[in-house]
Amino acid sequence: MEWLTRMQDALTYIEDHMTEPFGIEEVARAAYASPFHFQRMFRMLTGVSVGEYVRRRRLTLAAQELAVQQARVLDVALKYGYESPEAFAKAFRKAHGIAPSAAREQDARLKAYPRLTFHLSLKGDQDMDYRIVNREAFTVTGKKIVCTHVDGENLRQIPAFWQQCHADGTSDRLVELGGGQHDLLGICADMSPEGDSFSYWIAVEADRPDEAGLSTRVIPAATWAVFTSVGPMPGAIQAVWQRIYQEWFPATGYEHTGGPDFEFYPPGDPASADYRSEVWIPVQMAART
């Protein structure tokens, strides 16, 4: 498939430029995708951000040079983009558990993060229903935190944030602001250029800019791809996200616009087998080669 070739071309670009500075724009261009869409596709398919992948690969190659070629620590640090030996040593120790100088010793234990490859997995055993919705801009009011994808920390931060908002009454307060309708939104926005961090909102559709302890933001007008999740949270909706990026995007001519996306939680028991929620993703037609 065309998308598979594009992703492989992007990986080749990364590997060919490991010792050179480059930005996500260049990598995404190799995949004929927008920077935002490429970063989301990459993270959902691999479990790591582009920035984290590059860091792990560079530290793997650096360790090999220290162990095999007995290169100087300073030379290797500069080669792989570190501004000082101290910064390199800190990152190296975190990745390998030892100092860079110790990597040159006989029998030093090092960790290797291999080059990734993408393979086609033909499924087709289950339809993926969706609908396309054109919607004007709307305002939300809610509470937000900053999350990170590094080491999968977001998978712990977001559930803990929901628990906190339920425990301290924020969820009930938001329901009241929304006119009593128990329609809560979990919004992802403001992805960092490296793709490692983003803001996450628990919010309702309401314009209450002066509400103490809460913030407002406008969700821009967009064309949305809407997917229904059926099953207990959070597993059911996490499975939908995986299928969107592993199956739906590659099979269609759409890509993510880069704007905020959100999960829609209507009234009901989130732990029940028949609980229905939704994923809303702003989309546009992808660029053609």
PDB file of N, CA, C and O in Angstrom, residues 40-92:
ATOM      1  N   ARG A  40       1.267  11.856  14.594  1.00  0.00           N
ATOM      2  CA  ARG A  40       0.207  11.062  15.211  1.00  0.00           C
ATOM      3  C   ARG A  40       0.214   9.632  14.678  1.00  0.00           C
ATOM      4  O   ARG A  40       0.051   8.664  15.432  1.00  0.00           O
ATOM      5  N   MET A  41       0.380   9.481  13.364  1.00  0.00           N
ATOM      6  CA  MET A  41       0.436   8.139  12.783  1.00  0.00           C
ATOM      7  C   MET A  41       1.604   7.361  13.369  1.00  0.00           C
ATOM      8  O   MET A  41       1.475   6.197  13.764  1.00  0.00           O
ATOM      9  N   PHE A  42       2.756   8.007  13.438  1.00  0.00           N
ATOM     10  CA  PHE A  42       3.966   7.347  13.922  1.00  0.00           C
ATOM     11  C   PHE A  42       3.781   6.880  15.364  1.00  0.00           C
ATOM     12  O   PHE A  42       4.081   5.726  15.701  1.00  0.00           O
ATOM     13  N   ARG A  43       3.279   7.760  16.208  1.00  0.00           N
ATOM     14  CA  ARG A  43       3.128   7.404  17.621  1.00  0.00           C
ATOM     15  C   ARG A  43       2.094   6.310  17.818  1.00  0.00           C
ATOM     16  O   ARG A  43       2.297   5.380  18.608  1.00  0.00           O
ATOM     17  N   MET A  44       0.967   6.392  17.104  1.00  0.00           N
ATOM     18  CA  MET A  44      -0.070   5.386  17.280  1.00  0.00           C
ATOM     19  C   MET A  44       0.357   4.021  16.744  1.00  0.00           C
ATOM     20  O   MET A  44      -0.065   2.979  17.253  1.00  0.00           O
ATOM     21  N   LEU A  45       1.207   4.007  15.731  1.00  0.00           N
ATOM     22  CA  LEU A  45       1.658   2.739  15.160  1.00  0.00           C
ATOM     23  C   LEU A  45       2.826   2.128  15.926  1.00  0.00           C
ATOM     24  O   LEU A  45       2.977   0.906  15.964  1.00  0.00           O
ATOM     25  N   THR A  46       3.663   2.977  16.540  1.00  0.00           N
ATOM     26  CA  THR A  46       4.887   2.470  17.175  1.00  0.00           C
ATOM     27  C   THR A  46       4.866   2.542  18.694  1.00  0.00           C
ATOM     28  O   THR A  46       5.624   1.838  19.362  1.00  0.00           O
ATOM     29  N   GLY A  47       4.028   3.418  19.250  1.00  0.00           N
ATOM     30  CA  GLY A  47       4.001   3.586  20.693  1.00  0.00           C
ATOM     31  C   GLY A  47       4.982   4.609  21.214  1.00  0.00           C
ATOM     32  O   GLY A  47       5.037   4.859  22.427  1.00  0.00           O
ATOM     33  N   VAL A  48       5.776   5.214  20.352  1.00  0.00           N
ATOM     34  CA  VAL A  48       6.719   6.261  20.754  1.00  0.00           C
ATOM     35  C   VAL A  48       6.587   7.442  19.797  1.00  0.00           C
ATOM     36  O   VAL A  48       6.148   7.285  18.658  1.00  0.00           O
ATOM     37  N   SER A  49       6.988   8.613  20.262  1.00  0.00           N
ATOM     38  CA  SER A  49       6.976   9.783  19.389  1.00  0.00           C
ATOM     39  C   SER A  49       8.190   9.747  18.468  1.00  0.00           C
ATOM     40  O   SER A  49       9.151   8.998  18.693  1.00  0.00           O
ATOM     41  N   VAL A  50       8.144  10.559  17.421  1.00  0.00           N
ATOM     42  CA  VAL A  50       9.284  10.641  16.511  1.00  0.00           C
ATOM     43  C   VAL A  50      10.530  11.092  17.266  1.00  0.00           C
ATOM     44  O   VAL A  50      11.617  10.540  17.100  1.00  0.00           O
ATOM     45  N   GLY A  51      10.360  12.110  18.129  1.00  0.00           N
ATOM     46  CA  GLY A  51      11.502  12.618  18.884  1.00  0.00           C
ATOM     47  C   GLY A  51      12.122  11.560  19.775  1.00  0.00           C
ATOM     48  O   GLY A  51      13.344  11.437  19.866  1.00  0.00           O
ATOM     49  N   GLU A  52      11.282  10.775  20.454  1.00  0.00           N
ATOM     50  CA  GLU A  52      11.792   9.722  21.333  1.00  0.00           C
ATOM     51  C   GLU A  52      12.481   8.628  20.529  1.00  0.00           C
ATOM     52  O   GLU A  52      13.521   8.100  20.949  1.00  0.00           O
ATOM     53  N   TYR A  53      11.933   8.281  19.385  1.00  0.00           N
ATOM     54  CA  TYR A  53      12.563   7.277  18.528  1.00  0.00           C
ATOM     55  C   TYR A  53      13.948   7.728  18.093  1.00  0.00           C
ATOM     56  O   TYR A  53      14.918   6.957  18.156  1.00  0.00           O
ATOM     57  N   VAL A  54      14.050   8.979  17.658  1.00  0.00           N
ATOM     58  CA  VAL A  54      15.342   9.501  17.211  1.00  0.00           C
ATOM     59  C   VAL A  54      16.346   9.497  18.361  1.00  0.00           C
ATOM     60  O   VAL A  54      17.507   9.107  18.191  1.00  0.00           O
ATOM     61  N   ARG A  55      15.921   9.913  19.549  1.00  0.00           N
ATOM     62  CA  ARG A  55      16.828   9.918  20.700  1.00  0.00           C
ATOM     63  C   ARG A  55      17.317   8.513  21.026  1.00  0.00           C
ATOM     64  O   ARG A  55      18.526   8.292  21.266  1.00  0.00           O
ATOM     65  N   ARG A  56      16.422   7.547  21.023  1.00  0.00           N
ATOM     66  CA  ARG A  56      16.816   6.171  21.342  1.00  0.00           C
ATOM     67  C   ARG A  56      17.762   5.598  20.302  1.00  0.00           C
ATOM     68  O   ARG A  56      18.726   4.904  20.638  1.00  0.00           O
ATOM     69  N   ARG A  57      17.485   5.875  19.038  1.00  0.00           N
ATOM     70  CA  ARG A  57      18.361   5.354  17.977  1.00  0.00           C
ATOM     71  C   ARG A  57      19.738   6.009  18.041  1.00  0.00           C
ATOM     72  O   ARG A  57      20.767   5.346  17.863  1.00  0.00           O
ATOM     73  N   ARG A  58      19.782   7.315  18.284  1.00  0.00           N
ATOM     74  CA  ARG A  58      21.075   8.000  18.365  1.00  0.00           C
ATOM     75  C   ARG A  58      21.904   7.475  19.527  1.00  0.00           C
ATOM     76  O   ARG A  58      23.120   7.269  19.393  1.00  0.00           O
ATOM     77  N   LEU A  59      21.275   7.229  20.659  1.00  0.00           N
ATOM     78  CA  LEU A  59      22.007   6.706  21.811  1.00  0.00           C
ATOM     79  C   LEU A  59      22.439   5.263  21.581  1.00  0.00           C
ATOM     80  O   LEU A  59      23.474   4.829  22.100  1.00  0.00           O
ATOM     81  N   THR A  60      21.685   4.505  20.794  1.00  0.00           N
ATOM     82  CA  THR A  60      22.103   3.147  20.427  1.00  0.00           C
ATOM     83  C   THR A  60      23.348   3.190  19.549  1.00  0.00           C
ATOM     84  O   THR A  60      24.320   2.454  19.784  1.00  0.00           O
ATOM     85  N   LEU A  61      23.324   4.050  18.536  1.00  0.00           N
ATOM     86  CA  LEU A  61      24.470   4.166  17.628  1.00  0.00           C
ATOM     87  C   LEU A  61      25.682   4.738  18.355  1.00  0.00           C
ATOM     88  O   LEU A  61      26.826   4.319  18.104  1.00  0.00           O
ATOM     89  N   ALA A  62      25.441   5.684  19.267  1.00  0.00           N
ATOM     90  CA  ALA A  62      26.545   6.262  20.033  1.00  0.00           C
ATOM     91  C   ALA A  62      27.219   5.196  20.889  1.00  0.00           C
ATOM     92  O   ALA A  62      28.455   5.142  20.984  1.00  0.00           O
ATOM     93  N   ALA A  63      26.432   4.338  21.513  1.00  0.00           N
ATOM     94  CA  ALA A  63      26.988   3.274  22.348  1.00  0.00           C
ATOM     95  C   ALA A  63      27.838   2.310  21.512  1.00  0.00           C
ATOM     96  O   ALA A  63      28.898   1.857  21.946  1.00  0.00           O
ATOM     97  N   GLN A  64      27.386   2.014  20.316  1.00  0.00           N
ATOM     98  CA  GLN A  64      28.140   1.124  19.437  1.00  0.00           C
ATOM     99  C   GLN A  64      29.497   1.726  19.073  1.00  0.00           C
ATOM    100  O   GLN A  64      30.512   1.026  19.047  1.00  0.00           O
ATOM    101  N   GLU A  65      29.501   3.019  18.809  1.00  0.00           N
ATOM    102  CA  GLU A  65      30.768   3.665  18.452  1.00  0.00           C
ATOM    103  C   GLU A  65      31.725   3.689  19.636  1.00  0.00           C
ATOM    104  O   GLU A  65      32.938   3.489  19.470  1.00  0.00           O
ATOM    105  N   LEU A  66      31.206   3.929  20.825  1.00  0.00           N
ATOM    106  CA  LEU A  66      32.067   3.943  22.009  1.00  0.00           C
ATOM    107  C   LEU A  66      32.632   2.551  22.294  1.00  0.00           C
ATOM    108  O   LEU A  66      33.806   2.408  22.658  1.00  0.00           O
ATOM    109  N   ALA A  67      31.798   1.522  22.122  1.00  0.00           N
ATOM    110  CA  ALA A  67      32.215   0.165  22.460  1.00  0.00           C
ATOM    111  C   ALA A  67      33.128  -0.447  21.409  1.00  0.00           C
ATOM    112  O   ALA A  67      34.122  -1.102  21.738  1.00  0.00           O
ATOM    113  N   VAL A  68      32.817  -0.223  20.142  1.00  0.00           N
ATOM    114  CA  VAL A  68      33.540  -0.900  19.057  1.00  0.00           C
ATOM    115  C   VAL A  68      34.707  -0.071  18.557  1.00  0.00           C
ATOM    116  O   VAL A  68      35.815  -0.582  18.353  1.00  0.00           O
ATOM    117  N   GLN A  69      34.468   1.223  18.365  1.00  0.00           N
ATOM    118  CA  GLN A  69      35.502   2.073  17.782  1.00  0.00           C
ATOM    119  C   GLN A  69      36.356   2.782  18.826  1.00  0.00           C
ATOM    120  O   GLN A  69      37.333   3.446  18.475  1.00  0.00           O
ATOM    121  N   GLN A  70      35.963   2.657  20.102  1.00  0.00           N
ATOM    122  CA  GLN A  70      36.692   3.322  21.178  1.00  0.00           C
ATOM    123  C   GLN A  70      36.820   4.827  20.934  1.00  0.00           C
ATOM    124  O   GLN A  70      37.861   5.447  21.195  1.00  0.00           O
ATOM    125  N   ALA A  71      35.763   5.416  20.409  1.00  0.00           N
ATOM    126  CA  ALA A  71      35.770   6.850  20.101  1.00  0.00           C
ATOM    127  C   ALA A  71      35.752   7.674  21.376  1.00  0.00           C
ATOM    128  O   ALA A  71      35.353   7.212  22.452  1.00  0.00           O
ATOM    129  N   ARG A  72      36.189   8.932  21.256  1.00  0.00           N
ATOM    130  CA  ARG A  72      36.162   9.837  22.407  1.00  0.00           C
ATOM    131  C   ARG A  72      34.729  10.233  22.722  1.00  0.00           C
ATOM    132  O   ARG A  72      33.918  10.450  21.823  1.00  0.00           O
ATOM    133  N   VAL A  73      34.420  10.351  24.006  1.00  0.00           N
ATOM    134  CA  VAL A  73      33.077  10.694  24.435  1.00  0.00           C
ATOM    135  C   VAL A  73      32.655  12.041  23.861  1.00  0.00           C
ATOM    136  O   VAL A  73      31.528  12.201  23.379  1.00  0.00           O
ATOM    137  N   LEU A  74      33.531  13.028  23.900  1.00  0.00           N
ATOM    138  CA  LEU A  74      33.197  14.354  23.387  1.00  0.00           C
ATOM    139  C   LEU A  74      32.853  14.294  21.906  1.00  0.00           C
ATOM    140  O   LEU A  74      31.867  14.898  21.461  1.00  0.00           O
ATOM    141  N   ASP A  75      33.643  13.569  21.122  1.00  0.00           N
ATOM    142  CA  ASP A  75      33.391  13.476  19.683  1.00  0.00           C
ATOM    143  C   ASP A  75      32.045  12.821  19.402  1.00  0.00           C
ATOM    144  O   ASP A  75      31.287  13.266  18.523  1.00  0.00           O
ATOM    145  N   VAL A  76      31.725  11.768  20.136  1.00  0.00           N
ATOM    146  CA  VAL A  76      30.462  11.067  19.923  1.00  0.00           C
ATOM    147  C   VAL A  76      29.287  11.941  20.353  1.00  0.00           C
ATOM    148  O   VAL A  76      28.251  11.985  19.679  1.00  0.00           O
ATOM    149  N   ALA A  77      29.447  12.652  21.461  1.00  0.00           N
ATOM    150  CA  ALA A  77      28.380  13.534  21.935  1.00  0.00           C
ATOM    151  C   ALA A  77      28.044  14.594  20.892  1.00  0.00           C
ATOM    152  O   ALA A  77      26.864  14.826  20.574  1.00  0.00           O
ATOM    153  N   LEU A  78      29.049  15.225  20.339  1.00  0.00           N
ATOM    154  CA  LEU A  78      28.822  16.258  19.326  1.00  0.00           C
ATOM    155  C   LEU A  78      28.259  15.663  18.046  1.00  0.00           C
ATOM    156  O   LEU A  78      27.383  16.259  17.403  1.00  0.00           O
ATOM    157  N   LYS A  79      28.726  14.490  17.679  1.00  0.00           N
ATOM    158  CA  LYS A  79      28.265  13.845  16.451  1.00  0.00           C
ATOM    159  C   LYS A  79      26.771  13.582  16.482  1.00  0.00           C
ATOM    160  O   LYS A  79      26.079  13.725  15.463  1.00  0.00           O
ATOM    161  N   TYR A  80      26.260  13.219  17.649  1.00  0.00           N
ATOM    162  CA  TYR A  80      24.846  12.864  17.740  1.00  0.00           C
ATOM    163  C   TYR A  80      23.982  13.975  18.333  1.00  0.00           C
ATOM    164  O   TYR A  80      22.903  13.720  18.866  1.00  0.00           O
ATOM    165  N   GLY A  81      24.483  15.208  18.223  1.00  0.00           N
ATOM    166  CA  GLY A  81      23.642  16.364  18.461  1.00  0.00           C
ATOM    167  C   GLY A  81      23.564  16.886  19.875  1.00  0.00           C
ATOM    168  O   GLY A  81      22.701  17.715  20.181  1.00  0.00           O
ATOM    169  N   TYR A  82      24.458  16.436  20.769  1.00  0.00           N
ATOM    170  CA  TYR A  82      24.437  16.934  22.147  1.00  0.00           C
ATOM    171  C   TYR A  82      25.398  18.110  22.275  1.00  0.00           C
ATOM    172  O   TYR A  82      26.533  18.058  21.779  1.00  0.00           O
ATOM    173  N   GLU A  83      24.938  19.146  22.945  1.00  0.00           N
ATOM    174  CA  GLU A  83      25.724  20.379  23.014  1.00  0.00           C
ATOM    175  C   GLU A  83      26.859  20.297  24.015  1.00  0.00           C
ATOM    176  O   GLU A  83      27.775  21.111  23.971  1.00  0.00           O
ATOM    177  N   SER A  84      26.805  19.353  24.935  1.00  0.00           N
ATOM    178  CA  SER A  84      27.859  19.233  25.929  1.00  0.00           C
ATOM    179  C   SER A  84      28.014  17.775  26.335  1.00  0.00           C
ATOM    180  O   SER A  84      27.057  16.986  26.244  1.00  0.00           O
ATOM    181  N   PRO A  85      29.208  17.393  26.820  1.00  0.00           N
ATOM    182  CA  PRO A  85      29.399  16.024  27.326  1.00  0.00           C
ATOM    183  C   PRO A  85      28.480  15.712  28.498  1.00  0.00           C
ATOM    184  O   PRO A  85      28.063  14.567  28.681  1.00  0.00           O
ATOM    185  N   GLU A  86      28.153  16.746  29.299  1.00  0.00           N
ATOM    186  CA  GLU A  86      27.295  16.531  30.465  1.00  0.00           C
ATOM    187  C   GLU A  86      25.877  16.126  30.041  1.00  0.00           C
ATOM    188  O   GLU A  86      25.287  15.194  30.612  1.00  0.00           O
ATOM    189  N   ALA A  87      25.347  16.831  29.038  1.00  0.00           N
ATOM    190  CA  ALA A  87      24.011  16.492  28.549  1.00  0.00           C
ATOM    191  C   ALA A  87      23.988  15.099  27.931  1.00  0.00           C
ATOM    192  O   ALA A  87      23.046  14.325  28.127  1.00  0.00           O
ATOM    193  N   PHE A  88      25.051  14.781  27.203  1.00  0.00           N
ATOM    194  CA  PHE A  88      25.156  13.452  26.594  1.00  0.00           C
ATOM    195  C   PHE A  88      25.257  12.372  27.667  1.00  0.00           C
ATOM    196  O   PHE A  88      24.588  11.329  27.579  1.00  0.00           O
ATOM    197  N   ALA A  89      26.064  12.614  28.685  1.00  0.00           N
ATOM    198  CA  ALA A  89      26.254  11.622  29.749  1.00  0.00           C
ATOM    199  C   ALA A  89      24.942  11.356  30.487  1.00  0.00           C
ATOM    200  O   ALA A  89      24.629  10.210  30.826  1.00  0.00           O
ATOM    201  N   LYS A  90      24.153  12.406  30.717  1.00  0.00           N
ATOM    202  CA  LYS A  90      22.882  12.243  31.415  1.00  0.00           C
ATOM    203  C   LYS A  90      21.925  11.387  30.594  1.00  0.00           C
ATOM    204  O   LYS A  90      21.282  10.456  31.125  1.00  0.00           O
ATOM    205  N   ALA A  91      21.819  11.685  29.291  1.00  0.00           N
ATOM    206  CA  ALA A  91      20.930  10.916  28.422  1.00  0.00           C
ATOM    207  C   ALA A  91      21.429   9.489  28.251  1.00  0.00           C
ATOM    208  O   ALA A  91      20.634   8.538  28.236  1.00  0.00           O
ATOM    209  N   PHE A  92      22.744   9.333  28.141  1.00  0.00           N
ATOM    210  CA  PHE A  92      23.339   8.010  27.952  1.00  0.00           C
ATOM    211  C   PHE A  92      23.093   7.126  29.173  1.00  0.00           C
ATOM    212  O   PHE A  92      22.717   5.956  29.054  1.00  0.00           O
TER     213      PHE A  92
END
